[in-house]
PDB file of C-alpha atoms and ligand atoms in Angstrom:
ATOM      1  CA  UNK A1056       0.000   0.000   0.000  1.00 89.00           C
ATOM      2  CA  UNK A1057       1.166   3.528  -0.684  1.00 93.00           C
ATOM      3  CA  UNK A1058       0.643   6.443   1.677  1.00 95.00           C
ATOM      4  CA  UNK A1059      -2.711   7.506   0.209  1.00 95.00           C
ATOM      5  CA  UNK A1060      -4.036   3.976   0.564  1.00 96.00           C
ATOM      6  CA  UNK A1061      -2.777   3.664   4.108  1.00 97.00           C
ATOM      7  CA  UNK A1062      -4.392   6.977   5.057  1.00 97.00           C
ATOM      8  CA  UNK A1063      -7.711   5.810   3.598  1.00 97.00           C
ATOM      9  CA  UNK A1064      -7.466   2.453   5.296  1.00 98.00           C
ATOM     10  CA  UNK A1065      -6.755   4.022   8.684  1.00 98.00           C
ATOM     11  CA  UNK A1066      -9.684   6.429   8.305  1.00 98.00           C
ATOM     12  CA  UNK A1067     -11.925   3.469   7.549  1.00 98.00           C
ATOM     13  CA  UNK A1068     -10.722   1.601  10.615  1.00 98.00           C
ATOM     14  CA  UNK A1069     -11.253   4.694  12.772  1.00 98.00           C
ATOM     15  CA  UNK A1070     -14.799   5.049  11.502  1.00 98.00           C
ATOM     16  CA  UNK A1071     -15.565   1.405  12.174  1.00 98.00           C
ATOM     17  CA  UNK A1072     -14.138   1.552  15.695  1.00 98.00           C
ATOM     18  CA  UNK A1073     -16.236   4.669  16.314  1.00 98.00           C
ATOM     19  CA  UNK A1074     -19.365   2.939  15.027  1.00 98.00           C
ATOM     20  CA  UNK A1075     -18.753  -0.007  17.340  1.00 98.00           C
ATOM     21  CA  UNK A1076     -18.398   2.280  20.346  1.00 98.00           C
ATOM     22  CA  UNK A1077     -20.967   4.963  19.562  1.00 98.00           C
ATOM     23  CA  UNK A1078     -18.369   7.679  19.091  1.00 98.00           C
ATOM     24  CA  UNK A1079     -17.866  10.318  16.438  1.00 98.00           C
ATOM     25  CA  UNK A1080     -14.807  10.004  14.199  1.00 98.00           C
ATOM     26  CA  UNK A1081     -14.352  13.771  14.497  1.00 98.00           C
ATOM     27  CA  UNK A1082     -13.330  13.263  18.105  1.00 98.00           C
ATOM     28  CA  UNK A1083     -10.382  11.067  17.151  1.00 98.00           C
ATOM     29  CA  UNK A1084      -7.259  12.940  16.059  1.00 98.00           C
ATOM     30  CA  UNK A1085      -4.345  11.304  14.286  1.00 98.00           C
ATOM     31  CA  UNK A1086      -0.749  12.061  15.151  1.00 98.00           C
ATOM     32  CA  UNK A1087       1.289  10.772  12.201  1.00 98.00           C
ATOM     33  CA  UNK A1088       4.512   9.503  13.752  1.00 98.00           C
ATOM     34  CA  UNK A1089       7.365  10.263  11.351  1.00 97.00           C
ATOM     35  CA  UNK A1090      10.228   8.927  13.462  1.00 96.00           C
ATOM     36  CA  UNK A1091      10.980   6.041  11.094  1.00 95.00           C
ATOM     37  CA  UNK A1092      11.051   8.135   7.912  1.00 96.00           C
ATOM     38  CA  UNK A1093      12.972  10.840   6.085  1.00 96.00           C
ATOM     39  CA  UNK A1094      12.213  14.522   5.738  1.00 97.00           C
ATOM     40  CA  UNK A1095      10.947  13.906   2.196  1.00 96.00           C
ATOM     41  CA  UNK A1096       8.459  11.338   3.458  1.00 96.00           C
ATOM     42  CA  UNK A1097       7.352  13.609   6.295  1.00 97.00           C
ATOM     43  CA  UNK A1098       6.654  16.280   3.670  1.00 97.00           C
ATOM     44  CA  UNK A1099       4.475  13.794   1.775  1.00 97.00           C
ATOM     45  CA  UNK A1100       2.564  13.079   4.966  1.00 97.00           C
ATOM     46  CA  UNK A1101       1.751  16.787   5.282  1.00 98.00           C
ATOM     47  CA  UNK A1102       0.871  16.934   1.566  1.00 97.00           C
ATOM     48  CA  UNK A1103      -1.619  14.103   2.118  1.00 96.00           C
ATOM     49  CA  UNK A1104      -3.614  16.382   4.409  1.00 96.00           C
ATOM     50  CA  UNK A1105      -2.499  15.047   7.766  1.00 97.00           C
ATOM     51  CA  UNK A1106      -1.881  17.998  10.083  1.00 98.00           C
ATOM     52  CA  UNK A1107      -0.282  16.533  13.222  1.00 98.00           C
ATOM     53  CA  UNK A1108       3.238  15.095  13.171  1.00 98.00           C
ATOM     54  CA  UNK A1109       4.797  13.183  16.057  1.00 98.00           C
ATOM     55  CA  UNK A1110       8.460  12.631  16.887  1.00 98.00           C
ATOM     56  CA  UNK A1111       9.968  10.912  19.900  1.00 97.00           C
ATOM     57  CA  UNK A1112      13.514  12.306  19.933  1.00 97.00           C
ATOM     58  CA  UNK A1113      14.804  15.774  19.166  1.00 96.00           C
ATOM     59  CA  UNK A1114      17.940  14.313  17.553  1.00 94.00           C
ATOM     60  CA  UNK A1115      15.742  12.506  14.986  1.00 93.00           C
ATOM     61  CA  UNK A1116      13.314  15.359  14.573  1.00 97.00           C
ATOM     62  CA  UNK A1117      15.738  18.230  14.145  1.00 97.00           C
ATOM     63  CA  UNK A1118      16.338  17.952  10.411  1.00 97.00           C
ATOM     64  CA  UNK A1119      12.641  17.419   9.689  1.00 97.00           C
ATOM     65  CA  UNK A1120      11.601  20.288  11.897  1.00 97.00           C
ATOM     66  CA  UNK A1121      14.119  22.637  10.321  1.00 97.00           C
ATOM     67  CA  UNK A1122      12.709  21.800   6.896  1.00 98.00           C
ATOM     68  CA  UNK A1123       9.012  21.538   7.731  1.00 97.00           C
ATOM     69  CA  UNK A1124       8.486  23.225  11.081  1.00 96.00           C
ATOM     70  CA  UNK A1125       6.438  26.014   9.552  1.00 95.00           C
ATOM     71  CA  UNK A1126       3.923  23.442   8.313  1.00 96.00           C
ATOM     72  CA  UNK A1127       1.714  21.235  10.424  1.00 96.00           C
ATOM     73  CA  UNK A1128       1.473  20.930  14.170  1.00 98.00           C
ATOM     74  CA  UNK A1129       4.258  19.127  15.984  1.00 98.00           C
ATOM     75  CA  UNK A1130       3.847  16.704  18.868  1.00 98.00           C
ATOM     76  CA  UNK A1131       6.659  15.504  21.088  1.00 98.00           C
ATOM     77  CA  UNK A1132       5.632  11.968  22.042  1.00 98.00           C
ATOM     78  CA  UNK A1133       8.795  10.365  23.457  1.00 97.00           C
ATOM     79  CA  UNK A1134      10.564  10.449  26.790  1.00 97.00           C
ATOM     80  CA  UNK A1135      11.843  13.999  27.248  1.00 97.00           C
ATOM     81  CA  UNK A1136      15.161  14.615  28.963  1.00 97.00           C
ATOM     82  CA  UNK A1137      15.291  17.839  30.928  1.00 96.00           C
ATOM     83  CA  UNK A1138      18.326  19.065  28.997  1.00 96.00           C
ATOM     84  CA  UNK A1139      16.371  18.769  25.721  1.00 96.00           C
ATOM     85  CA  UNK A1140      13.453  20.883  26.891  1.00 98.00           C
ATOM     86  CA  UNK A1141      14.919  24.100  25.541  1.00 95.00           C
ATOM     87  CA  UNK A1142      15.197  22.466  22.105  1.00 95.00           C
ATOM     88  CA  UNK A1143      11.575  21.419  21.882  1.00 97.00           C
ATOM     89  CA  UNK A1144       9.659  24.224  23.618  1.00 98.00           C
ATOM     90  CA  UNK A1145       8.626  26.697  20.955  1.00 97.00           C
ATOM     91  CA  UNK A1146       8.725  24.031  18.239  1.00 98.00           C
ATOM     92  CA  UNK A1147       6.378  21.345  19.497  1.00 98.00           C
ATOM     93  CA  UNK A1148       2.911  22.608  20.365  1.00 98.00           C
ATOM     94  CA  UNK A1149       2.026  19.458  22.266  1.00 98.00           C
ATOM     95  CA  UNK A1150       4.098  17.404  24.690  1.00 98.00           C
ATOM     96  CA  UNK A1151       2.667  13.926  25.363  1.00 98.00           C
ATOM     97  CA  UNK A1152       5.204  12.751  27.929  1.00 98.00           C
ATOM     98  CA  UNK A1153       5.190  14.880  31.056  1.00 98.00           C
ATOM     99  CA  UNK A1154       6.028  12.381  33.782  1.00 98.00           C
ATOM    100  CA  UNK A1155       7.938  14.109  36.573  1.00 98.00           C
ATOM    101  CA  UNK A1156       8.170  17.328  38.507  1.00 98.00           C
ATOM    102  CA  UNK A1157      11.722  18.180  37.429  1.00 98.00           C
ATOM    103  CA  UNK A1158      10.565  18.072  33.802  1.00 98.00           C
ATOM    104  CA  UNK A1159       7.526  20.219  34.570  1.00 98.00           C
ATOM    105  CA  UNK A1160       9.811  22.819  36.147  1.00 98.00           C
ATOM    106  CA  UNK A1161      12.061  22.914  33.071  1.00 98.00           C
ATOM    107  CA  UNK A1162       9.067  23.147  30.745  1.00 98.00           C
ATOM    108  CA  UNK A1163       7.523  25.920  32.805  1.00 98.00           C
ATOM    109  CA  UNK A1164      10.764  27.913  32.796  1.00 98.00           C
ATOM    110  CA  UNK A1165      11.333  27.515  29.084  1.00 98.00           C
ATOM    111  CA  UNK A1166       7.731  28.218  28.083  1.00 98.00           C
ATOM    112  CA  UNK A1167       7.563  31.266  30.354  1.00 98.00           C
ATOM    113  CA  UNK A1168      10.743  32.647  28.789  1.00 97.00           C
ATOM    114  CA  UNK A1169       9.097  32.407  25.377  1.00 97.00           C
ATOM    115  CA  UNK A1170       5.673  33.556  26.516  1.00 98.00           C
ATOM    116  CA  UNK A1171       4.047  30.263  25.514  1.00 98.00           C
ATOM    117  CA  UNK A1172       1.513  27.918  27.033  1.00 98.00           C
ATOM    118  CA  UNK A1173       2.291  24.300  26.147  1.00 98.00           C
ATOM    119  CA  UNK A1174      -0.509  21.814  25.662  1.00 98.00           C
ATOM    120  CA  UNK A1175       0.536  18.799  27.650  1.00 98.00           C
ATOM    121  CA  UNK A1176      -0.463  15.237  28.420  1.00 98.00           C
ATOM    122  CA  UNK A1177       0.622  13.656  31.661  1.00 98.00           C
ATOM    123  CA  UNK A1178       2.041  10.217  30.916  1.00 98.00           C
ATOM    124  CA  UNK A1179       0.794   7.438  33.158  1.00 98.00           C
ATOM    125  CA  UNK A1180       2.169   3.906  33.369  1.00 98.00           C
ATOM    126  CA  UNK A1181      -1.117   2.033  33.555  1.00 97.00           C
ATOM    127  CA  UNK A1182       0.330  -1.386  32.733  1.00 95.00           C
ATOM    128  CA  UNK A1183       2.950  -1.079  35.470  1.00 94.00           C
ATOM    129  CA  UNK A1184       5.731  -2.512  33.319  1.00 93.00           C
ATOM    130  CA  UNK A1185       9.220  -1.530  34.506  1.00 92.00           C
ATOM    131  CA  UNK A1186      10.208  -0.695  30.950  1.00 91.00           C
ATOM    132  CA  UNK A1187       7.556   2.007  30.592  1.00 93.00           C
ATOM    133  CA  UNK A1188       7.851   5.629  31.561  1.00 95.00           C
ATOM    134  CA  UNK A1189       5.033   7.433  33.288  1.00 98.00           C
ATOM    135  CA  UNK A1190       3.632   8.155  36.704  1.00 98.00           C
ATOM    136  CA  UNK A1191       1.985   5.426  38.730  1.00 98.00           C
ATOM    137  CA  UNK A1192      -1.778   5.960  38.478  1.00 98.00           C
ATOM    138  CA  UNK A1193      -2.040   6.541  42.239  1.00 98.00           C
ATOM    139  CA  UNK A1194       0.528   9.361  42.057  1.00 98.00           C
ATOM    140  CA  UNK A1195      -1.197  11.280  39.285  1.00 98.00           C
ATOM    141  CA  UNK A1196      -3.590  13.361  41.393  1.00 98.00           C
ATOM    142  CA  UNK A1197      -0.806  14.539  43.648  1.00 98.00           C
ATOM    143  CA  UNK A1198       1.362  15.395  40.649  1.00 98.00           C
ATOM    144  CA  UNK A1199      -1.422  17.457  39.088  1.00 98.00           C
ATOM    145  CA  UNK A1200      -1.832  19.361  42.348  1.00 98.00           C
ATOM    146  CA  UNK A1201       1.875  20.135  42.421  1.00 98.00           C
ATOM    147  CA  UNK A1202       1.883  21.636  38.930  1.00 98.00           C
ATOM    148  CA  UNK A1203      -1.446  23.461  39.272  1.00 95.00           C
ATOM    149  CA  UNK A1204       0.311  26.800  39.584  1.00 95.00           C
ATOM    150  CA  UNK A1205       2.480  26.300  36.480  1.00 97.00           C
ATOM    151  CA  UNK A1206       0.715  28.787  34.240  1.00 97.00           C
ATOM    152  CA  UNK A1207       2.708  27.932  31.096  1.00 98.00           C
ATOM    153  CA  UNK A1208       1.768  24.261  31.144  1.00 98.00           C
ATOM    154  CA  UNK A1209      -1.795  23.458  30.198  1.00 97.00           C
ATOM    155  CA  UNK A1210      -2.575  19.833  30.995  1.00 98.00           C
ATOM    156  CA  UNK A1211      -5.248  18.756  28.524  1.00 98.00           C
ATOM    157  CA  UNK A1212      -5.281  15.034  29.260  1.00 98.00           C
ATOM    158  CA  UNK A1213      -3.424  11.801  29.908  1.00 98.00           C
ATOM    159  CA  UNK A1214      -1.198   9.599  27.763  1.00 98.00           C
ATOM    160  CA  UNK A1215      -0.248   5.952  28.066  1.00 98.00           C
ATOM    161  CA  UNK A1216       1.476   3.205  26.121  1.00 97.00           C
ATOM    162  CA  UNK A1217       0.118  -0.318  26.237  1.00 97.00           C
ATOM    163  CA  UNK A1218       2.404  -3.339  26.164  1.00 95.00           C
ATOM    164  CA  UNK A1219       2.755  -4.904  22.715  1.00 94.00           C
ATOM    165  CA  UNK A1220       0.280  -7.778  22.511  1.00 95.00           C
ATOM    166  CA  UNK A1221      -0.207 -10.248  19.676  1.00 95.00           C
ATOM    167  CA  UNK A1222      -3.923  -9.898  20.243  1.00 97.00           C
ATOM    168  CA  UNK A1223      -4.786  -6.190  20.401  1.00 96.00           C
ATOM    169  CA  UNK A1224      -7.817  -7.054  22.499  1.00 96.00           C
ATOM    170  CA  UNK A1225      -5.428  -7.819  25.369  1.00 96.00           C
ATOM    171  CA  UNK A1226      -4.560  -4.107  25.633  1.00 97.00           C
ATOM    172  CA  UNK A1227      -8.123  -3.060  26.415  1.00 98.00           C
ATOM    173  CA  UNK A1228      -7.765  -2.918  30.199  1.00 98.00           C
ATOM    174  CA  UNK A1229      -4.792  -0.556  29.895  1.00 98.00           C
ATOM    175  CA  UNK A1230      -6.768   1.918  27.798  1.00 98.00           C
ATOM    176  CA  UNK A1231      -9.849   1.558  29.957  1.00 98.00           C
ATOM    177  CA  UNK A1232      -7.673   2.197  32.994  1.00 98.00           C
ATOM    178  CA  UNK A1233      -6.448   5.491  31.552  1.00 98.00           C
ATOM    179  CA  UNK A1234      -9.984   6.627  30.748  1.00 98.00           C
ATOM    180  CA  UNK A1235     -11.241   5.721  34.213  1.00 98.00           C
ATOM    181  CA  UNK A1236      -8.314   7.538  35.805  1.00 98.00           C
ATOM    182  CA  UNK A1237      -9.076  10.643  33.751  1.00 98.00           C
ATOM    183  CA  UNK A1238     -12.751  10.518  34.716  1.00 98.00           C
ATOM    184  CA  UNK A1239     -11.837  10.048  38.360  1.00 98.00           C
ATOM    185  CA  UNK A1240      -9.403  13.008  38.302  1.00 98.00           C
ATOM    186  CA  UNK A1241     -12.121  15.142  36.738  1.00 98.00           C
ATOM    187  CA  UNK A1242     -14.538  14.154  39.502  1.00 97.00           C
ATOM    188  CA  UNK A1243     -11.928  15.241  42.029  1.00 96.00           C
ATOM    189  CA  UNK A1244     -11.733  18.574  40.192  1.00 94.00           C
ATOM    190  CA  UNK A1245      -7.976  18.963  40.597  1.00 92.00           C
ATOM    191  CA  UNK A1246      -7.296  20.792  37.348  1.00 93.00           C
ATOM    192  CA  UNK A1247      -8.748  24.191  36.495  1.00 88.00           C
ATOM    193  CA  UNK A1248     -10.288  22.818  33.326  1.00 92.00           C
ATOM    194  CA  UNK A1249     -11.472  19.206  33.057  1.00 97.00           C
ATOM    195  CA  UNK A1250      -9.065  16.835  31.318  1.00 98.00           C
ATOM    196  CA  UNK A1251     -10.716  16.082  27.996  1.00 98.00           C
ATOM    197  CA  UNK A1252      -7.988  14.286  26.039  1.00 98.00           C
ATOM    198  CA  UNK A1253      -6.629  10.739  25.984  1.00 98.00           C
ATOM    199  CA  UNK A1254      -3.485  10.059  23.941  1.00 98.00           C
ATOM    200  CA  UNK A1255      -3.469   6.291  23.514  1.00 98.00           C
ATOM    201  CA  UNK A1256      -3.277   3.694  20.771  1.00 98.00           C
ATOM    202  CA  UNK A1257      -0.518   2.944  18.266  1.00 98.00           C
ATOM    203  CA  UNK A1258      -0.360   0.923  15.051  1.00 98.00           C
ATOM    204  CA  UNK A1259      -0.972  -2.371  16.775  1.00 97.00           C
ATOM    205  CA  UNK A1260      -3.838  -1.398  19.050  1.00 98.00           C
ATOM    206  CA  UNK A1261      -5.445   1.878  17.975  1.00 98.00           C
ATOM    207  CA  UNK A1262      -8.856   0.395  17.256  1.00 98.00           C
ATOM    208  CA  UNK A1263      -9.188  -0.914  20.801  1.00 98.00           C
ATOM    209  CA  UNK A1264      -7.911   2.425  22.131  1.00 98.00           C
ATOM    210  CA  UNK A1265     -10.615   4.253  20.172  1.00 98.00           C
ATOM    211  CA  UNK A1266     -13.276   1.930  21.538  1.00 98.00           C
ATOM    212  CA  UNK A1267     -12.040   2.871  25.013  1.00 98.00           C
ATOM    213  CA  UNK A1268     -12.122   6.611  24.360  1.00 98.00           C
ATOM    214  CA  UNK A1269      -8.847   7.700  22.708  1.00 98.00           C
ATOM    215  CA  UNK A1270      -8.978  11.250  21.356  1.00 98.00           C
ATOM    216  CA  UNK A1271      -5.416  11.172  19.970  1.00 99.00           C
ATOM    217  CA  UNK A1272      -3.945   8.065  18.378  1.00 98.00           C
ATOM    218  CA  UNK A1273      -0.246   8.000  17.533  1.00 98.00           C
ATOM    219  CA  UNK A1274       0.388   6.053  14.333  1.00 98.00           C
ATOM    220  CA  UNK A1275       3.775   5.270  12.852  1.00 98.00           C
ATOM    221  CA  UNK A1276       4.276   2.036  10.944  1.00 96.00           C
ATOM    222  CA  UNK A1277       0.665   1.383   9.922  1.00 97.00           C
ATOM    223  CA  UNK A1278       0.168   4.897   8.535  1.00 97.00           C
ATOM    224  CA  UNK A1279       3.432   6.631   7.713  1.00 96.00           C
ATOM    225  CA  UNK A1280       5.269   3.363   7.137  1.00 91.00           C
ATOM    226  CA  UNK A1281       8.917   2.701   7.635  1.00 87.00           C
ATOM    227  CA  UNK A1282      11.413   4.059   5.143  1.00 76.00           C
ATOM    228  CA  UNK A1283      12.549   0.713   3.770  1.00 58.00           C
ATOM    229  CA  UNK A1284       8.976   0.002   2.647  1.00 47.00           C
ATOM    230  CA  UNK A1285       8.804   3.152   0.528  1.00 45.00           C
TER     231      UNK A1285
HETATM  232  C1  PLP B2183       6.965   5.166  17.830  1.00 82.41           C
HETATM  233  C2  PLP B2183       5.876   5.612  18.692  1.00 82.41           C
HETATM  234  C3  PLP B2183       4.547   5.516  18.271  1.00 82.41           C
HETATM  235  C4  PLP B2183       4.130   4.920  16.948  1.00 82.41           C
HETATM  236  O1  PLP B2183       4.491   3.583  16.866  1.00 82.41           O
HETATM  237  P1  PLP B2183       3.832   2.568  15.786  1.00 82.41           P
HETATM  238  O2  PLP B2183       3.668   1.301  16.515  1.00 82.41           O
HETATM  239  O3  PLP B2183       4.779   2.492  14.666  1.00 82.41           O
HETATM  240  O4  PLP B2183       2.516   3.154  15.392  1.00 82.41           O
HETATM  241  C5  PLP B2183       3.571   5.979  19.129  1.00 82.41           C
HETATM  242  N1  PLP B2183       3.861   6.514  20.326  1.00 82.41           N
HETATM  243  C6  PLP B2183       5.128   6.628  20.770  1.00 82.41           C
HETATM  244  C7  PLP B2183       5.381   7.233  22.100  1.00 82.41           C
HETATM  245  C8  PLP B2183       6.172   6.181  19.964  1.00 82.41           C
HETATM  246  O5  PLP B2183       7.441   6.299  20.410  1.00 82.41           O
END
């Protein structure tokens, strides 16, 4: 399949997952993850009409951003080291991986210096795997309280990564857990505005994530492809 066909196929799968779960496809946003591909391919992704691009490392993103940064909306989706914050603030409108107070402090400082408010997801490790970044679910409320006064960070929702499963269905409880946590945090009324967004679902499991309420799915291989396939 070429890019156009993959885009169509993904849209069809999104619509079907929405039908199954009584949701509207308009509420599901696609972040096209370009980390496996070249600048030329990332340009094609934008040409195809996709607006949101995701990268997980500044080192990989730099060349693409320098060429294409004025187009599209950029999402930083990977683990963010504090010493890279100054590189990404001002370039990436969304950060999906806020997972510790030291990072929040760096982001706040950098965003304040540039007069920006950064749309942010707090990353939560729902599955509890050691290999995954993210706050423990039970620490999330306290974390949100601690960063309440950070006026340059706007937490819009939560993000998680599910373990890779051969059967996507086996990821469902992870995605459901993130949704329930979000709903519970909203009931507690910790944030000024309710958390509306859920960043969850990748190539292998995005349909299940949509059924469980994803509002942002992050798709690399299934959508953008990997360079050797082009
Ligand atoms: C690479 C990556 C993705 C996309 O992965 P695919 O399985 O290729 O869709 C999504 N989210 C994060 C955080 C990633 O690093």
